[in-house]
């Protein structure tokens, strides 16, 4: 095989590898953008406004902006911390999806309620509904 043929094949191999690398970069960026757009850390449309603060130290009308996935409870590692003895450490989880809001009780001691009805596993939540965790009540608003 002559040197010219070897150089020609080397250039073609280089171009193929270069295009494969560029394809890999584009696919990686697309995957990252899709993952970022579905991130639960993004803000969601709505907030919880305190109606009954119990012993949390909060005031009525204090508002908490919601994320696509929001955890509520007494523990400081929750998205919304409610330091009250009637609220469990990790009490409830709110999730915003295509069909609206869902609330899920996470095995709390005193239960999670929507408009006075106990949430057994999960329930839908609409704007204007009252969410109660232990002695704390909050209203979902836009």
XYZ file of N, CA and C in Angstrom:
426
model
N 0.856 -1.162 0.000
C 0.000 0.000 0.000
C 0.904 1.227 0.000
N 0.580 2.169 -0.857
C 1.426 3.350 -0.971
C 1.115 4.341 0.147
N 1.996 5.280 0.298
C 1.868 6.303 1.334
C 0.652 7.178 1.052
N 0.389 7.476 -0.217
C -0.766 8.319 -0.567
C -2.083 7.655 -0.171
N -2.217 6.359 -0.377
C -3.438 5.640 -0.011
C -3.592 5.624 1.506
N -2.487 5.411 2.231
C -2.532 5.387 3.695
C -2.945 6.745 4.242
N -2.434 7.843 3.674
C -2.819 9.187 4.108
C -4.295 9.451 3.814
N -4.751 9.028 2.626
C -6.153 9.204 2.264
C -7.073 8.462 3.233
N -6.753 7.214 3.542
C -7.555 6.431 4.489
C -7.488 7.042 5.896
N -6.332 7.563 6.281
C -6.187 8.223 7.585
C -7.076 9.446 7.693
N -7.146 10.246 6.596
C -8.003 11.437 6.588
C -9.480 11.055 6.682
N -9.886 10.022 5.967
C -11.277 9.574 6.018
C -11.612 9.073 7.429
N -10.717 8.294 8.019
C -10.928 7.811 9.387
C -11.036 8.978 10.362
N -10.184 9.993 10.178
C -10.228 11.173 11.032
C -11.582 11.885 10.911
N -12.073 12.060 9.677
C -13.362 12.724 9.466
C -14.513 11.922 10.069
N -14.482 10.614 9.920
C -15.532 9.772 10.505
C -15.528 9.910 12.026
N -14.363 9.860 12.620
C -14.259 10.006 14.080
C -14.708 11.391 14.526
N -14.376 12.418 13.753
C -14.784 13.780 14.084
C -16.307 13.915 14.049
N -16.946 13.375 13.005
C -18.400 13.435 12.931
C -19.072 12.609 14.031
N -18.510 11.480 14.376
C -19.057 10.692 15.488
C -18.958 11.464 16.802
N -17.857 12.155 17.003
C -17.686 12.964 18.207
C -18.723 14.088 18.250
N -18.909 14.786 17.115
C -19.895 15.869 17.068
C -21.309 15.346 17.315
N -21.631 14.186 16.766
C -22.932 13.571 17.004
C -23.118 13.253 18.486
N -22.087 12.719 19.112
C -22.142 12.414 20.546
C -22.375 13.687 21.367
N -21.708 14.795 21.006
C -21.880 16.064 21.726
C -23.320 16.558 21.597
N -23.869 16.528 20.386
C -25.241 17.003 20.159
C -26.237 16.144 20.945
N -26.088 14.835 20.908
C -26.991 13.951 21.649
C -26.878 14.175 23.152
N -25.684 14.377 23.653
C -25.486 14.632 25.086
C -26.140 15.938 25.512
N -25.979 16.969 24.698
C -26.611 18.253 25.022
C -28.129 18.142 25.006
N -28.680 17.432 24.028
C -30.126 17.241 23.976
C -30.645 16.497 25.186
N -29.935 15.453 25.596
C -30.335 14.671 26.773
C -30.279 15.548 28.021
N -29.240 16.370 28.130
C -29.098 17.242 29.286
C -30.208 18.293 29.323
N -30.552 18.847 28.179
C -31.626 19.838 28.135
C -32.971 19.229 28.494
N -33.238 18.010 28.024
C -34.489 17.344 28.386
C -34.535 17.067 29.884
N -33.430 16.620 30.452
C -33.393 16.339 31.891
C -33.576 17.619 32.694
N -32.991 18.700 32.224
C -33.098 19.969 32.929
C -34.524 20.505 32.874
N -35.206 20.330 31.746
C -36.568 20.843 31.629
C -37.537 20.052 32.500
N -37.203 18.811 32.837
C -38.070 17.993 33.688
C -37.629 18.029 35.143
N -36.722 18.915 35.466
C -36.161 18.968 36.812
C -37.211 19.356 37.842
N -37.288 18.603 38.966
C -38.245 18.948 40.006
C -37.871 20.203 40.768
N -36.692 20.744 40.513
C -36.259 21.936 41.222
C -36.803 23.211 40.599
N -37.504 23.075 39.476
C -38.048 24.245 38.815
C -39.305 24.731 39.527
N -39.526 26.023 39.435
C -40.722 26.603 40.027
C -41.957 26.115 39.289
N -43.026 25.948 40.022
C -44.301 25.515 39.458
C -45.323 26.624 39.698
N -46.403 26.624 38.934
C -47.390 27.693 39.082
C -48.201 27.544 40.362
N -47.890 28.337 41.323
C -48.680 28.331 42.548
C -47.841 28.553 43.783
N -48.548 28.803 44.860
C -47.908 28.930 46.165
C -48.896 28.520 47.237
N -48.349 28.188 48.391
C -49.182 27.864 49.552
C -49.191 29.072 50.476
N -50.386 29.505 50.856
C -50.552 30.646 51.757
C -51.057 30.112 53.085
N -50.383 30.492 54.161
C -50.732 30.016 55.501
C -52.096 30.569 55.900
N -52.981 29.648 56.323
C -54.304 30.022 56.847
C -54.288 29.871 58.361
N -53.819 28.716 58.843
C -53.709 28.435 60.284
C -52.269 27.993 60.549
N -51.460 28.841 61.216
C -50.049 28.520 61.410
C -49.748 27.556 62.555
N -50.706 27.297 63.439
C -50.481 26.464 64.637
C -49.291 27.021 65.407
N -48.342 26.166 65.771
C -47.182 26.592 66.573
C -45.904 26.701 65.734
N -46.042 27.022 64.455
C -44.881 27.078 63.561
C -44.087 28.364 63.692
N -44.698 29.404 64.228
C -44.049 30.710 64.252
C -44.343 31.507 62.992
N -45.059 30.916 62.063
C -45.455 31.621 60.843
C -46.654 32.509 61.129
N -46.939 33.403 60.204
C -48.088 34.296 60.325
C -49.113 33.926 59.256
N -50.409 34.136 59.539
C -51.400 33.947 58.476
C -51.039 34.849 57.297
N -51.245 34.358 56.111
C -50.931 35.033 54.843
C -49.457 34.945 54.450
N -48.606 34.291 55.259
C -47.243 34.003 54.784
C -47.378 33.064 53.588
N -46.574 33.290 52.556
C -46.699 32.498 51.328
C -45.397 31.776 51.003
N -45.532 30.573 50.448
C -44.398 29.755 50.028
C -44.540 29.425 48.542
N -43.604 29.864 47.710
C -43.661 29.461 46.300
C -43.410 27.959 46.185
N -44.057 27.329 45.229
C -43.957 25.882 45.073
C -43.030 25.507 43.929
N -42.413 24.352 44.075
C -41.587 23.776 43.024
C -42.399 22.660 42.368
N -41.913 22.126 41.253
C -42.606 21.032 40.581
C -42.759 19.834 41.514
N -41.800 19.673 42.425
C -41.893 18.668 43.489
C -41.537 19.377 44.786
N -42.469 19.413 45.714
C -42.295 20.132 46.978
C -42.564 19.185 48.132
N -41.613 19.131 49.072
C -41.784 18.319 50.274
C -42.117 19.240 51.436
N -43.072 18.818 52.265
C -43.486 19.592 53.430
C -43.305 18.742 54.678
N -42.815 19.373 55.747
C -42.664 18.655 56.999
C -41.900 19.466 58.023
N -41.716 18.876 59.189
C -41.047 19.536 60.305
C -39.538 19.621 60.113
N -38.959 18.657 59.409
C -37.512 18.582 59.222
C -37.002 19.704 58.311
N -35.785 20.140 58.569
C -35.204 21.241 57.789
C -34.817 20.828 56.372
N -34.811 19.535 56.046
C -34.450 19.124 54.682
C -35.654 19.119 53.735
N -36.812 19.608 54.186
C -37.987 19.733 53.332
C -37.919 21.034 52.542
N -38.637 21.086 51.436
C -38.726 22.324 50.666
C -39.408 23.399 51.503
N -40.485 23.012 52.187
C -41.185 23.925 53.097
C -41.135 23.319 54.491
N -40.441 24.006 55.379
C -40.284 23.531 56.764
C -41.409 24.109 57.615
N -42.112 23.218 58.321
C -43.202 23.611 59.210
C -42.897 23.102 60.618
N -42.161 23.886 61.397
C -41.716 23.421 62.713
C -42.842 23.415 63.753
N -43.672 22.388 63.677
C -44.787 22.232 64.602
C -44.822 20.780 65.055
N -45.147 20.556 66.328
C -45.143 19.193 66.886
C -46.162 18.278 66.229
N -47.217 18.829 65.618
C -48.247 17.987 64.983
C -47.890 17.616 63.539
N -46.785 18.140 63.038
C -46.337 17.870 61.668
C -45.188 16.870 61.726
N -45.244 15.843 60.897
C -44.182 14.826 60.861
C -42.926 15.383 60.197
N -41.807 14.701 60.431
C -40.530 15.138 59.856
C -40.591 15.287 58.353
N -41.091 14.294 57.663
C -41.334 14.348 56.208
C -42.797 13.978 56.060
N -43.655 14.980 56.017
C -45.095 14.791 56.153
C -45.787 14.506 54.809
N -45.596 15.403 53.829
C -46.313 15.311 52.560
C -45.425 15.712 51.396
N -45.908 15.338 50.218
C -45.209 15.677 48.978
C -46.244 16.229 47.993
N -45.939 17.384 47.420
C -46.778 17.975 46.375
C -46.044 17.833 45.053
N -46.760 17.418 44.018
C -46.168 17.258 42.695
C -47.057 17.950 41.681
N -46.440 18.765 40.818
C -47.186 19.416 39.749
C -46.860 18.717 38.441
N -47.907 18.268 37.759
C -47.731 17.586 36.483
C -48.698 18.129 35.446
N -48.818 17.406 34.361
C -49.690 17.837 33.263
C -51.145 17.932 33.689
N -51.551 17.102 34.649
C -52.951 17.090 35.104
C -53.173 17.985 36.315
N -52.200 18.756 36.724
C -52.348 19.647 37.870
C -51.555 19.161 39.077
N -52.051 19.511 40.254
C -51.361 19.200 41.502
C -51.848 17.887 42.102
N -50.898 17.135 42.648
C -51.203 15.941 43.437
C -50.527 16.097 44.786
N -51.219 15.690 45.853
C -50.627 15.675 47.185
C -50.568 14.225 47.632
N -49.467 13.888 48.261
C -49.244 12.513 48.724
C -48.840 12.563 50.193
N -49.543 11.795 51.018
C -49.158 11.673 52.422
C -48.002 10.682 52.498
N -46.965 11.026 53.236
C -45.770 10.191 53.316
C -45.711 9.400 54.619
N -46.863 8.884 55.050
C -46.907 8.086 56.275
C -46.874 8.932 57.530
N -47.443 10.114 57.455
C -47.426 11.017 58.608
C -48.283 10.468 59.747
N -47.969 10.905 60.964
C -48.702 10.464 62.145
C -50.097 11.081 62.209
N -50.193 12.379 61.968
C -51.466 13.084 62.114
C -52.218 13.278 60.805
N -51.715 12.764 59.719
C -52.439 12.792 58.458
C -52.320 14.075 57.670
N -52.658 13.941 56.392
C -52.732 15.057 55.462
C -54.175 15.141 54.992
N -54.712 16.362 54.964
C -56.117 16.564 54.620
C -56.244 17.602 53.507
N -57.188 17.371 52.601
C -57.549 18.346 51.576
C -59.017 18.696 51.792
N -59.251 19.958 52.127
C -60.615 20.435 52.420
C -61.303 19.563 53.473
N -60.555 19.148 54.488
C -61.107 18.369 55.591
C -61.189 16.875 55.352
N -60.839 16.406 54.159
C -60.884 14.969 53.861
C -59.479 14.406 53.906
N -59.350 13.309 54.634
C -58.035 12.693 54.803
C -57.526 12.101 53.489
N -56.246 12.346 53.207
C -55.589 11.784 52.023
C -55.057 10.418 52.413
N -55.571 9.367 51.785
C -55.126 8.007 52.125
C -53.749 7.727 51.524
N -53.591 7.881 50.224
C -52.280 7.716 49.611
C -51.936 8.986 48.840
N -52.795 9.356 47.877
C -52.614 10.626 47.188
C -53.963 11.157 46.736
N -54.009 12.465 46.486
C -55.245 13.102 46.060
C -54.902 14.299 45.189
N -55.844 14.671 44.330
C -55.629 15.860 43.514
C -55.890 17.101 44.373
N -55.255 18.176 43.990
C -55.348 19.428 44.727
C -55.592 20.528 43.700
N -56.623 21.347 43.920
C -56.950 22.423 42.990
C -56.711 23.768 43.673
N -56.567 24.807 42.856
C -56.391 26.146 43.406
C -57.610 26.508 44.240
N -57.365 27.046 45.427
C -58.426 27.379 46.365
C -58.630 26.316 47.423
N -58.084 25.110 47.227
C -58.218 24.041 48.220
C -57.370 24.347 49.454
N -57.836 23.844 50.590
C -57.106 23.995 51.859
C -56.376 22.681 52.145
N -55.075 22.766 52.306
C -54.221 21.628 52.630
C -53.865 21.721 54.109
N -54.165 20.653 54.867
C -53.882 20.650 56.300
C -52.911 19.531 56.633
N -51.875 19.885 57.380
C -50.872 18.934 57.857
C -50.817 19.096 59.366
N -51.287 18.105 60.106
C -51.364 18.267 61.553
C -52.265 19.447 61.860
N -51.761 20.400 62.621
C -52.551 21.584 62.960
C -52.331 22.762 62.034
N -51.512 22.598 61.003
C -51.184 23.691 60.079
C -52.067 23.584 58.837
N -52.682 24.706 58.444
C -53.506 24.730 57.232
C -52.988 25.795 56.283
N -52.964 25.440 54.984
C -52.506 26.351 53.948
C -53.424 26.240 52.735
N -53.549 27.333 52.019
C -54.410 27.390 50.837
C -53.538 27.441 49.593
N -53.899 26.620 48.591
C -53.191 26.626 47.308
C -53.739 27.747 46.449
N -52.870 28.671 46.061
C -53.275 29.781 45.200
C -52.356 29.845 43.993
N -52.830 30.532 42.959
C -52.059 30.665 41.719
C -50.871 31.532 41.905
